[in-house]
Short mmCIF file of C-alpha atoms and ligand atoms in Angstrom, two decimals:
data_model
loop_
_atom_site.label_atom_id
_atom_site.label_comp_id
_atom_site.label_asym_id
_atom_site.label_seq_id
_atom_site.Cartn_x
_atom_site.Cartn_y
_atom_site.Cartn_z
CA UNK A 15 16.50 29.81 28.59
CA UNK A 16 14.42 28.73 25.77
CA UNK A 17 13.45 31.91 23.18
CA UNK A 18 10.63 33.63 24.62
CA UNK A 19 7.34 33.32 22.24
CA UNK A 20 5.37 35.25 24.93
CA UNK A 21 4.00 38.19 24.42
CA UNK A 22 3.16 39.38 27.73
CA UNK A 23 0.36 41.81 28.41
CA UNK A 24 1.16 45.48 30.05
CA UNK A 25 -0.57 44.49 33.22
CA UNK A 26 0.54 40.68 34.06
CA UNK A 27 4.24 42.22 33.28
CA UNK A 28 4.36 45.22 35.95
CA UNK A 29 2.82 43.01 38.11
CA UNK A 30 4.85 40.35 37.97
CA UNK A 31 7.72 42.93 38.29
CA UNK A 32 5.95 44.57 41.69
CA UNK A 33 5.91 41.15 42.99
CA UNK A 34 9.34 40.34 41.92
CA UNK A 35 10.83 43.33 44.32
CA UNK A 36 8.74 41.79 47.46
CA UNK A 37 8.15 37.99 46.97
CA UNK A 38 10.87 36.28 45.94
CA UNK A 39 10.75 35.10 41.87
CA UNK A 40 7.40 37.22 42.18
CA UNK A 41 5.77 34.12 43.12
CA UNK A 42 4.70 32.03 46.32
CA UNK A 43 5.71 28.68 44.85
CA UNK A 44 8.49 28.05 42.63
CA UNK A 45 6.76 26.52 39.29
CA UNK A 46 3.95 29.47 38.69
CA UNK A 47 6.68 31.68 38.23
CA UNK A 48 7.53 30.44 34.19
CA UNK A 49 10.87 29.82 35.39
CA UNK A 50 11.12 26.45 32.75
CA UNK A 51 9.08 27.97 30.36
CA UNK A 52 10.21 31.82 30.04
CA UNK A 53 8.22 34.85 29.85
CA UNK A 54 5.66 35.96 32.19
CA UNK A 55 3.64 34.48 34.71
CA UNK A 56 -0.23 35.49 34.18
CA UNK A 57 -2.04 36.73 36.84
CA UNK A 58 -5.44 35.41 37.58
CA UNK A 59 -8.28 37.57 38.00
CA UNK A 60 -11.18 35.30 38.78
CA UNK A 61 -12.47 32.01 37.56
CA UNK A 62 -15.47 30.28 36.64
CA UNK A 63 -16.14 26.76 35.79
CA UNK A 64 -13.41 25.46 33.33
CA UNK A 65 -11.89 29.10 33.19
CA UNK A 66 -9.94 31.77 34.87
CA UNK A 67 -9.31 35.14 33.29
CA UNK A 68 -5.97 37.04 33.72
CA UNK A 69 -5.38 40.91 34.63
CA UNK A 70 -5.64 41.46 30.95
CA UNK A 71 -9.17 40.18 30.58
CA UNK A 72 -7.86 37.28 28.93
CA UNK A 73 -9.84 34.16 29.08
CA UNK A 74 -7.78 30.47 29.72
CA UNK A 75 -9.16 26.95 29.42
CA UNK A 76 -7.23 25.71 32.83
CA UNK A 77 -5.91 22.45 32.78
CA UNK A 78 -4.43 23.11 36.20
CA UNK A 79 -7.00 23.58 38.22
CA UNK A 80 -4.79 24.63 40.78
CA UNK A 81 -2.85 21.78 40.68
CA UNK A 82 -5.71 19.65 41.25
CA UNK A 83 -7.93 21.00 43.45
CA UNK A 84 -10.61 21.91 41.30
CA UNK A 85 -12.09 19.44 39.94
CA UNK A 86 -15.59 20.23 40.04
CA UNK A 87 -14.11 23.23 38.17
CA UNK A 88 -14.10 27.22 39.78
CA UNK A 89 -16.97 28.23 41.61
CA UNK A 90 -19.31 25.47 41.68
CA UNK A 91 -22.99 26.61 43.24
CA UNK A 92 -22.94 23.96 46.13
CA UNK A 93 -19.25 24.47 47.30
CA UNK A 94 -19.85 28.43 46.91
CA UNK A 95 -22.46 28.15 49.47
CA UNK A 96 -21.14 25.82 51.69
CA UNK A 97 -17.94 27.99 51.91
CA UNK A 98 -20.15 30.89 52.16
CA UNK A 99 -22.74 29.81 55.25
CA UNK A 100 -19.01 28.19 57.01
CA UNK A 101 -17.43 31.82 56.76
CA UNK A 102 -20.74 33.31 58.93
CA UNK A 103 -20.35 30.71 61.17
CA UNK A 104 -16.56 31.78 61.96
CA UNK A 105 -13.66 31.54 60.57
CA UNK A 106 -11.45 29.40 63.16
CA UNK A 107 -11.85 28.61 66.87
CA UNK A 108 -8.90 25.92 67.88
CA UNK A 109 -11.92 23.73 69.05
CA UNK A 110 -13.73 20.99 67.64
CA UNK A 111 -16.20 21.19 65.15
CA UNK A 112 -18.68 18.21 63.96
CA UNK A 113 -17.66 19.09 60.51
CA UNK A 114 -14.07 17.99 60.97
CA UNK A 115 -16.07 14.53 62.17
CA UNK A 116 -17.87 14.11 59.20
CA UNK A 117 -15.72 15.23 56.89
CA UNK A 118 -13.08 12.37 58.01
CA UNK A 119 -15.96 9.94 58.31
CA UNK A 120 -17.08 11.07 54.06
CA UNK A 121 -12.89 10.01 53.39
CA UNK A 122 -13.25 7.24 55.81
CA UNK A 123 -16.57 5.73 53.78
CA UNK A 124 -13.99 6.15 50.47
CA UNK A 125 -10.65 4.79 51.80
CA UNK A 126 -11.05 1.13 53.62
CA UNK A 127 -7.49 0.85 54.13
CA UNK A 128 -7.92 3.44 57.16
CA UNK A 129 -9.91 3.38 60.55
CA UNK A 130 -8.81 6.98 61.35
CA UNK A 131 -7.53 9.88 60.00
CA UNK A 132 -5.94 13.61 60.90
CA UNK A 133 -6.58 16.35 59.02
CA UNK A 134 -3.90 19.25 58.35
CA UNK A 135 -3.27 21.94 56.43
CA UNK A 136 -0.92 21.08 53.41
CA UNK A 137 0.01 18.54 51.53
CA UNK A 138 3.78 18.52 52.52
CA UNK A 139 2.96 18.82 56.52
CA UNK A 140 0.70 15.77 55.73
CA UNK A 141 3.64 13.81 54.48
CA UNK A 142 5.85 15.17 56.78
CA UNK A 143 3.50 13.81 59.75
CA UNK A 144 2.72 10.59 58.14
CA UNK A 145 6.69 9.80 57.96
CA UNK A 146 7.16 10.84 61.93
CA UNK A 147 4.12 8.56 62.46
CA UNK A 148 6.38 5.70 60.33
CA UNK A 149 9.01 5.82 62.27
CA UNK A 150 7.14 6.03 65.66
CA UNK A 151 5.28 3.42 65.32
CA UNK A 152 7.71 0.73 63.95
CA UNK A 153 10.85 2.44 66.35
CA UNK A 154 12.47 2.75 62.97
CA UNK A 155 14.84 5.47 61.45
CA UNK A 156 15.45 4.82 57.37
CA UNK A 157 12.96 5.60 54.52
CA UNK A 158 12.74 4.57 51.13
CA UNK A 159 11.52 6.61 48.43
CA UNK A 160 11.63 7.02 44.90
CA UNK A 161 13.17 9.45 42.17
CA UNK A 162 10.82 11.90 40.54
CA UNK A 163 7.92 11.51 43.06
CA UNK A 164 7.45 14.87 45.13
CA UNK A 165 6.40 14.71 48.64
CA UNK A 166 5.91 17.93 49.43
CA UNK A 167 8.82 19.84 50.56
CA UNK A 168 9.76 18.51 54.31
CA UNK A 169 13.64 18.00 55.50
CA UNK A 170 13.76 14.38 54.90
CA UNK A 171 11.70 14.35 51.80
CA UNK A 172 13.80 16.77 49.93
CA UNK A 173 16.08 14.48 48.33
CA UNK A 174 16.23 13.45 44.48
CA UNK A 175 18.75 10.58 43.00
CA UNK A 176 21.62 9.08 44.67
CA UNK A 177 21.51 6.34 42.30
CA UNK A 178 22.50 3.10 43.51
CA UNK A 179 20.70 1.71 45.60
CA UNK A 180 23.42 1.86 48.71
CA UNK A 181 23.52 5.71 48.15
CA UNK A 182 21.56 7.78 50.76
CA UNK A 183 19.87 10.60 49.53
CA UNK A 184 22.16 13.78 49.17
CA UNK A 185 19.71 16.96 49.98
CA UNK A 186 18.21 18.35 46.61
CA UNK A 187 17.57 21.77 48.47
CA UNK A 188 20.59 24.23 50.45
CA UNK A 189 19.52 24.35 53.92
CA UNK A 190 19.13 20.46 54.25
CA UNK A 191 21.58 19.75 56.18
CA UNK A 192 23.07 15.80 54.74
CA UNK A 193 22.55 14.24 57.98
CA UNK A 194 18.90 15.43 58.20
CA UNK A 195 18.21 13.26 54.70
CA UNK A 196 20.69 10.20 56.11
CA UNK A 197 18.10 8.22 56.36
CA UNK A 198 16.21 8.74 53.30
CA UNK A 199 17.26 5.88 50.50
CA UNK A 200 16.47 7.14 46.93
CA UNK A 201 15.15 4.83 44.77
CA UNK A 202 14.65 4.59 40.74
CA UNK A 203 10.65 4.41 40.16
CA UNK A 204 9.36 0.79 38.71
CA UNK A 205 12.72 -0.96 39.31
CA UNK A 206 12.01 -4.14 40.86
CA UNK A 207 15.64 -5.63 41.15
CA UNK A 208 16.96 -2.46 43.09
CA UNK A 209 14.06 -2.43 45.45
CA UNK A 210 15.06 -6.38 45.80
CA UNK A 211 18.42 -5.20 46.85
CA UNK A 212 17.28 -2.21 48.62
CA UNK A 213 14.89 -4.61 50.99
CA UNK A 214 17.99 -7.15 51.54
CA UNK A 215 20.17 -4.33 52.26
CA UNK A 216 18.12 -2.24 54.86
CA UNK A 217 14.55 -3.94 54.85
CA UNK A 218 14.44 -4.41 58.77
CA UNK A 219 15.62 -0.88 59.63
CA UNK A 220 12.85 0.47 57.15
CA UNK A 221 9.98 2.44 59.07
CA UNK A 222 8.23 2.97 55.42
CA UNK A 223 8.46 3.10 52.02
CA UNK A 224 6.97 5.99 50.48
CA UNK A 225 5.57 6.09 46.93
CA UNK A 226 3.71 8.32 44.66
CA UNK A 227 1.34 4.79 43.31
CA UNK A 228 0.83 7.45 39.87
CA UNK A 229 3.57 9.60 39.97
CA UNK A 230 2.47 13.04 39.04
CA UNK A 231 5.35 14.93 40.01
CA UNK A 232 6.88 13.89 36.94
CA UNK A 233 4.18 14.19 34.65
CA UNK A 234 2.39 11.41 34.77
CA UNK A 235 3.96 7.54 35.54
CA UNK A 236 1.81 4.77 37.18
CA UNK A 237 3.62 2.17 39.08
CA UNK A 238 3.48 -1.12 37.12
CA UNK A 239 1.45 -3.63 38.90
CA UNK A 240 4.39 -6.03 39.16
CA UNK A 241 6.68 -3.24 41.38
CA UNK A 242 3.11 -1.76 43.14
CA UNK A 243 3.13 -5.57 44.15
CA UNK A 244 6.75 -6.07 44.93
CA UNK A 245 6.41 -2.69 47.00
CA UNK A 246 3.48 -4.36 49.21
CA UNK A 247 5.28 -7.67 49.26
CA UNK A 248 8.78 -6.69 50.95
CA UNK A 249 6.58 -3.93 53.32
CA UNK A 250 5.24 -6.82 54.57
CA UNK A 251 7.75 -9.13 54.65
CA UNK A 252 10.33 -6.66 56.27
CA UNK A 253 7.81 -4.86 58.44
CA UNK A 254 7.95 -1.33 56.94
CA UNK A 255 4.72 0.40 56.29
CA UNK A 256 3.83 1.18 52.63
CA UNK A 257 3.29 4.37 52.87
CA UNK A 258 0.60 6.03 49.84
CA UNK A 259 0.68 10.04 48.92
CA UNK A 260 -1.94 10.17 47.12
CA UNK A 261 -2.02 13.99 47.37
CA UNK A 262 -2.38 14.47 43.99
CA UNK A 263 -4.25 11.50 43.46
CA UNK A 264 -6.63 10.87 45.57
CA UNK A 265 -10.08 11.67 44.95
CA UNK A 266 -8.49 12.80 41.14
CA UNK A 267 -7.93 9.53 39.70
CA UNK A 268 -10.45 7.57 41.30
CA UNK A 269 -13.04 8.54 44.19
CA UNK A 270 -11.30 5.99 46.18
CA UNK A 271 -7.74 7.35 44.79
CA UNK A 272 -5.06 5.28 43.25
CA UNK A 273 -5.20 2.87 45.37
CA UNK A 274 -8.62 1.92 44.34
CA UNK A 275 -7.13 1.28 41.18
CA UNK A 276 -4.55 -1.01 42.34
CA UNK A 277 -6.82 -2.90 44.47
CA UNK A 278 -9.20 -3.45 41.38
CA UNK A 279 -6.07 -5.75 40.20
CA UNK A 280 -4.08 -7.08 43.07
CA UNK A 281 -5.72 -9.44 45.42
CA UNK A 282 -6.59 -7.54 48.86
CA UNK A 283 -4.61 -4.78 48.09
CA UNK A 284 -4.19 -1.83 50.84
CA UNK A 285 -1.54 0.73 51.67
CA UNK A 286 -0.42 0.89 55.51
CA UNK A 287 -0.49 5.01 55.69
CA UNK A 288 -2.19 7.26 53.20
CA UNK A 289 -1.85 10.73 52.85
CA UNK A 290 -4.60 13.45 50.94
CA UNK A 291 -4.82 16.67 50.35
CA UNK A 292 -5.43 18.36 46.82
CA UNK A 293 -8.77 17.39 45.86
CA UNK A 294 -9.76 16.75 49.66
CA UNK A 295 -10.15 20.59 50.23
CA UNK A 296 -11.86 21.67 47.43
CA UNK A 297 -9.10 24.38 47.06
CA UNK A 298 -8.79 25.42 50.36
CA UNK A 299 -6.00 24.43 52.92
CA UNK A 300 -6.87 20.90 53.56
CA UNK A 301 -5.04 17.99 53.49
CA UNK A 302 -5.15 14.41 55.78
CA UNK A 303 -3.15 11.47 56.84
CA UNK A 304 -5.07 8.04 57.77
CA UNK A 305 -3.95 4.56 58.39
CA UNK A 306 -5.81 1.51 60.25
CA UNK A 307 -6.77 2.20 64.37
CA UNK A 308 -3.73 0.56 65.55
CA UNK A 309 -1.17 3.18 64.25
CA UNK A 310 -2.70 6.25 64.53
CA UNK A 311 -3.36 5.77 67.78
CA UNK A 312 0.30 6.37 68.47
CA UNK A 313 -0.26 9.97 67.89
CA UNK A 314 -0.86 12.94 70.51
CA UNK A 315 -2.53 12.66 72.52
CA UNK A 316 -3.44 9.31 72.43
CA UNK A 317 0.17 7.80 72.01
CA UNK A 318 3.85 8.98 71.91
CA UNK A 319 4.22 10.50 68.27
CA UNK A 320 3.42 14.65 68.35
CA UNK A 321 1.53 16.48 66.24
CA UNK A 322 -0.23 19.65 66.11
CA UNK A 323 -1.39 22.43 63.96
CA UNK A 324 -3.76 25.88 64.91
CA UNK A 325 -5.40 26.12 62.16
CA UNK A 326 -6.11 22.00 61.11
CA UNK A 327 -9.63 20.93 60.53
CA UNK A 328 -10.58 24.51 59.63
CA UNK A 329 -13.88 25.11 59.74
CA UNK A 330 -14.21 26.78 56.45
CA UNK A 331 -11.71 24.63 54.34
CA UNK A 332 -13.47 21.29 56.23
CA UNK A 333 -16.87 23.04 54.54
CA UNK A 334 -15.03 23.42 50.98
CA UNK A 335 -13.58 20.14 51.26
CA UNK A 336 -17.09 18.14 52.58
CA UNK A 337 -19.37 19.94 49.99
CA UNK A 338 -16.40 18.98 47.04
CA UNK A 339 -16.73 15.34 48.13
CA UNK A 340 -20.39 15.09 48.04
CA UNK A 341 -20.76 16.24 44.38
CA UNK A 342 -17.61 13.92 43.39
CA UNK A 343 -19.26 10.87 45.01
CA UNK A 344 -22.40 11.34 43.20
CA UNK A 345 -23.16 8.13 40.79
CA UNK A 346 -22.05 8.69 37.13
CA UNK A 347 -19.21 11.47 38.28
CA UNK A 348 -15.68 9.56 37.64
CA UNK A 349 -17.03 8.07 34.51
CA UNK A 350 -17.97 10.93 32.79
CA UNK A 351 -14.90 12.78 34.21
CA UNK A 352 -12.53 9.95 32.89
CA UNK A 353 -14.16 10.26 29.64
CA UNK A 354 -13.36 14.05 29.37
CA UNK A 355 -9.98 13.24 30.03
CA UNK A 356 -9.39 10.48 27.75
CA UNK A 357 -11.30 11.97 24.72
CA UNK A 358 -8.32 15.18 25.41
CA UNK A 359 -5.75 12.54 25.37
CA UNK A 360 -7.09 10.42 22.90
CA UNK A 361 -7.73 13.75 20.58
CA UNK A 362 -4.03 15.02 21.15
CA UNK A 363 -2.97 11.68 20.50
CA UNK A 364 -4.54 11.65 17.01
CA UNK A 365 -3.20 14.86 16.12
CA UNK A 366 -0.11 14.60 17.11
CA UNK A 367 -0.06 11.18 15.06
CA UNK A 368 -1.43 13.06 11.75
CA UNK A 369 1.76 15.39 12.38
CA UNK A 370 3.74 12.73 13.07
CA UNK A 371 5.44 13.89 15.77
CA UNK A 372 6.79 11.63 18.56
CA UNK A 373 3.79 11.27 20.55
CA UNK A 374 2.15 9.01 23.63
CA UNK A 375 -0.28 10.02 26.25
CA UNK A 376 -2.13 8.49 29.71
CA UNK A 377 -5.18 9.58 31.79
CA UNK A 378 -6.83 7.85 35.15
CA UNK A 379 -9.95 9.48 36.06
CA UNK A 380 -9.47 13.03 35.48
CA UNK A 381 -5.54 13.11 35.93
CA UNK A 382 -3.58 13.01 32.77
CA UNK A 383 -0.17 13.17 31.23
CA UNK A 384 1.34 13.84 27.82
CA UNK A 385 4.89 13.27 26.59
CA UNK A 386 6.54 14.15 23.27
CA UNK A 387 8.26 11.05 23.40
CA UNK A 388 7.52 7.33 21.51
CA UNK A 389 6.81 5.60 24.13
CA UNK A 390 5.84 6.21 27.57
CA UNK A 391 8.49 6.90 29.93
CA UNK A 392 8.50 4.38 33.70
CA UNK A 393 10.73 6.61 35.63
CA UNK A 394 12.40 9.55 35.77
CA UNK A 395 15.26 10.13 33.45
CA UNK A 396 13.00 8.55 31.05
CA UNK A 397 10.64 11.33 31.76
CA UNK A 398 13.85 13.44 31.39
CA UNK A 399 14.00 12.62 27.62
CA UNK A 400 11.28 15.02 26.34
CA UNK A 401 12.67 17.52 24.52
CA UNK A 402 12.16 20.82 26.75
CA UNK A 403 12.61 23.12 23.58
CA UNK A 404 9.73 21.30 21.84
CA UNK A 405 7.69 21.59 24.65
CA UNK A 406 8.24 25.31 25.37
CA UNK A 407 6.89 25.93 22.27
CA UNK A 408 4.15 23.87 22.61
CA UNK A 409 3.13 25.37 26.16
CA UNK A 410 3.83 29.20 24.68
CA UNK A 411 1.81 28.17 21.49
CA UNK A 412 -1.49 27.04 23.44
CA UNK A 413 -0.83 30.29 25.93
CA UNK A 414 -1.30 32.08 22.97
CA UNK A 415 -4.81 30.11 21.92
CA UNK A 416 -6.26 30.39 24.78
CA UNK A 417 -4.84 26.85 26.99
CA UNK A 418 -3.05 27.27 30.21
CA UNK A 419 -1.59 23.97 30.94
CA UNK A 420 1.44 23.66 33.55
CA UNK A 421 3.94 25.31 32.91
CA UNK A 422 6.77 22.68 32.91
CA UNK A 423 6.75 18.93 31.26
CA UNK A 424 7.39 17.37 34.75
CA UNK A 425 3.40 18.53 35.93
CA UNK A 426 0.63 16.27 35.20
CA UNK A 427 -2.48 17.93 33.89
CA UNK A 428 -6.31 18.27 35.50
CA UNK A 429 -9.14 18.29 33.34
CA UNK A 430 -12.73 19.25 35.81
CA UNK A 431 -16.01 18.10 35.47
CA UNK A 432 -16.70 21.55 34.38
CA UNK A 433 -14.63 20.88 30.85
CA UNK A 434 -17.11 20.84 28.23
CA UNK A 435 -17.13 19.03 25.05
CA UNK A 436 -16.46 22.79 23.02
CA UNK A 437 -13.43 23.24 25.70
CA UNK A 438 -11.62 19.93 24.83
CA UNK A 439 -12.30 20.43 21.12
CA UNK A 440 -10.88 24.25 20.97
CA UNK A 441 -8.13 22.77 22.90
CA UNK A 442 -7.38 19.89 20.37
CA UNK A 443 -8.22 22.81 17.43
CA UNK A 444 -5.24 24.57 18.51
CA UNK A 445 -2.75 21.52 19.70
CA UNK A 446 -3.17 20.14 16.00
CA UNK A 447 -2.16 23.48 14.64
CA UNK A 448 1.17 23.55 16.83
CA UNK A 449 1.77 19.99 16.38
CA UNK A 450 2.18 20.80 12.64
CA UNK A 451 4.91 23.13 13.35
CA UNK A 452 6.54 21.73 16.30
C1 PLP B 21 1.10 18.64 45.91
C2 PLP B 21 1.71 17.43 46.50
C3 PLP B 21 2.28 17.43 47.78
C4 PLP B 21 2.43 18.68 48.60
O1 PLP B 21 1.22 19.26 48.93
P1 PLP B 21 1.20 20.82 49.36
O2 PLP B 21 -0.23 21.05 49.75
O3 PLP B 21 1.64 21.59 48.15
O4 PLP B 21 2.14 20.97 50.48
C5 PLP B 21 2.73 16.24 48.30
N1 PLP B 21 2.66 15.10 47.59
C6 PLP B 21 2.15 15.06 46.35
C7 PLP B 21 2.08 13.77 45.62
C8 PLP B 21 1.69 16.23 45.75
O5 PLP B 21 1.23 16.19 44.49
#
């Protein structure tokens, strides 16, 4: 464990040591709980806009935003209200509601590589759903997917490197039993030769391949166009289905997510499956998978491939998510949001150069990524270069001033639409003076 620089407030500290005796860690997900970082977790109060506030009364600029989620920042009027007039209404019947309808029909009008789409509750049962679907509807078992991208936290999905591209996947969790994740071939991100091989090997007992198109499970790595295109290529070829999370990106890096960007520079470019979530629900448990008419209508109960959940298309989180898309789809959002985030990136950047300290950075839309590193890493163990030390006492140093980005270097980072111009420069104000000492 890396020194701890923290100086924890009374309050966030017997907290976090009530939770610890009846949540395990303290925390409900693994990476809020400081575990990479040291020290204590803060505990959020409220938020508002670009900030939340902890226990303490301390104020953060949060370049989480819930991993995502927020990106019309905390508490914005319109999605208040919508949330608001949905809770009178009720709060869940296990019936239809129009909203669901236009809800998918507001993703639909952003995502023209799907005719229909199902919403869920999470991210990882969204994945989880989208690979059954795979495998249903091509009568296929094996899966590829790649190192460093997270897919949520499902049986199959839970695997990180067997390198080599014969390797199956060996379970990265206990409790995955190996011949649950026998299927699953584990890939290294942007390599073009060993998806070559991988094809030749397996390629017509693939149901899907399943990518991250920006990776943001390890900070933040776009798929070069050449493998995005080699990727669509042997899908097609082999009949697999490319399969796109775009969890985290979608609706973050573009309105029409990364594959937007992709199809801005390869020639009729479309994913087969895509799955949302993140951004989709405003910050409420909402998440999607779509794909053109013809597969999803293998699903229940239209066709052979189950799925289910009590509380999907919730009538509140459908009212967060639908009132979130409207503001994002306004004209003049994504380019003013993009230019928040790359005036942060192109600000740390700078200072980081005046320190010079090993340095590079990358944004799309409001998503970006930072590495203290030369150059910027295309997979994994190039990711796994940073030096962790360096960037504990980075993330401790901009605690301390005020800047709550993710705890860990493998997390991307979220700038909102609520970032001001003061926010970003305070932020840079007190990255220059750590980059100095770092
Ligand atoms: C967050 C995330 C998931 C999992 O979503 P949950 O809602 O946390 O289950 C899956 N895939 C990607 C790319 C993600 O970023």
């Amino acid at each position: 464990m890396t020194p701890n620089t923290d100086t924890p407030s009374s309050l966030n500290q017997t907290l976090f040591e009530r939770a610890r005796r009846v949540i395990p860690g303290g925390v409900n997900s693994p990476v809020r709980a400081f575990k990479a970082v040291g020290g204590t977790p803060r505990f959020v109060q409220r938020a508002q806009g670009a900030y939340f506030w902890d226990v303490e009364g301390q104020r953060y600029i949060d370049y989480i935003g819930s991993w995502g989620p927020m990106i019309l920042g905390h508490g914005h009027p319109a999605v208040l209200d919508a949330v608001q007039k949905a809770a009178v209404d009720g709060f869940s019947f296990g019936a239809p509601t129009e909203r669901e309808v236009e809800l998918v029909e507001a993703i639909l009008a952003l995502y023209p590589s799907m005719d229909m789409v199902r919403l869920v509750s999470s991210g990882t049962e969204a994945a989880m759903s989208a690979i059954r679907l795979a495998r249903g509807a091509t009568g296929r078992s094996k899966l590829i997917k790649f190192e460093g991208c997270y897919h949520g936290h499902a049986d199959a999905l839970l695997v990180k490197a067997g390198s080599g591209l014969a390797t199956f996947g060996n379970p990265t969790s206990a409790g995955v039993p190996p011949e649950v994740v026998q299927h699953t071939i584990v890939l290294e991100y942007n390599n073009v030769e060993q998806l070559e091989q991988a094809f030749a090997l397996h390629g017509t007992e693939l149901a899907c391949l399943m990518i991250e198109p920006i990776a943001g499970n390890m900070n933040f790595v776009r798929a070069s166009l050449p493998f995005m295109q080699r990727c669509r290529e042997l899908c097609t070829q082999y009949g697999a289905l490319l399969v796109f999370d775009e969890v985290m990106t979608g609706c973050r890096v573009a309105l029409g997510g990364a594959q937007a960007v992709y199809a801005a520079q390869l020639p009729d470019f479309a994913p087969d499956i895509t799955v949302l979530g993140k951004v989709i629900g405003g910050g409420m448990p909402l998440a999607a998978f779509g794909a053109r008419r013809v597969i999803m209508e293998q699903l229940a109960p239209l066709g052979p491939v189950y799925q289910a959940g009590t509380l999907s298309g919730n009538p509140v989180a459908t009212a967060c998510g639908l009132a979130t898309l409207r503001e994002i789809a306004k004209p003049g959002f994504f380019d003013a949001l993009a230019h928040k985030t790359r005036s942060l990136v192109n600000g740390l950047q700078g200072a980081a150069d005046a320190a010079g300290l090993p340095f590079c950075a990358d944004s799309e839309g409001g998503m970006f990524g930072f590495f203290l590193l030369g150059q910027l890493p295309q997979n994994y163990p190039q990711v796994m270069k940073t030096d962790g030390a360096r960037f504990n006492t980075l993330f401790h140093g901009l605690l301390q001033a005020g800047v709550y980005i993710a705890p860990a270097l493998y997390e991307a980072g979220f700038v909102s639409i609520a970032h001001s111009d003061e926010d970003i420069a305070r932020t840079l104000e007190a990255a220059s003076m750590l980059f100095k000492k770092l």
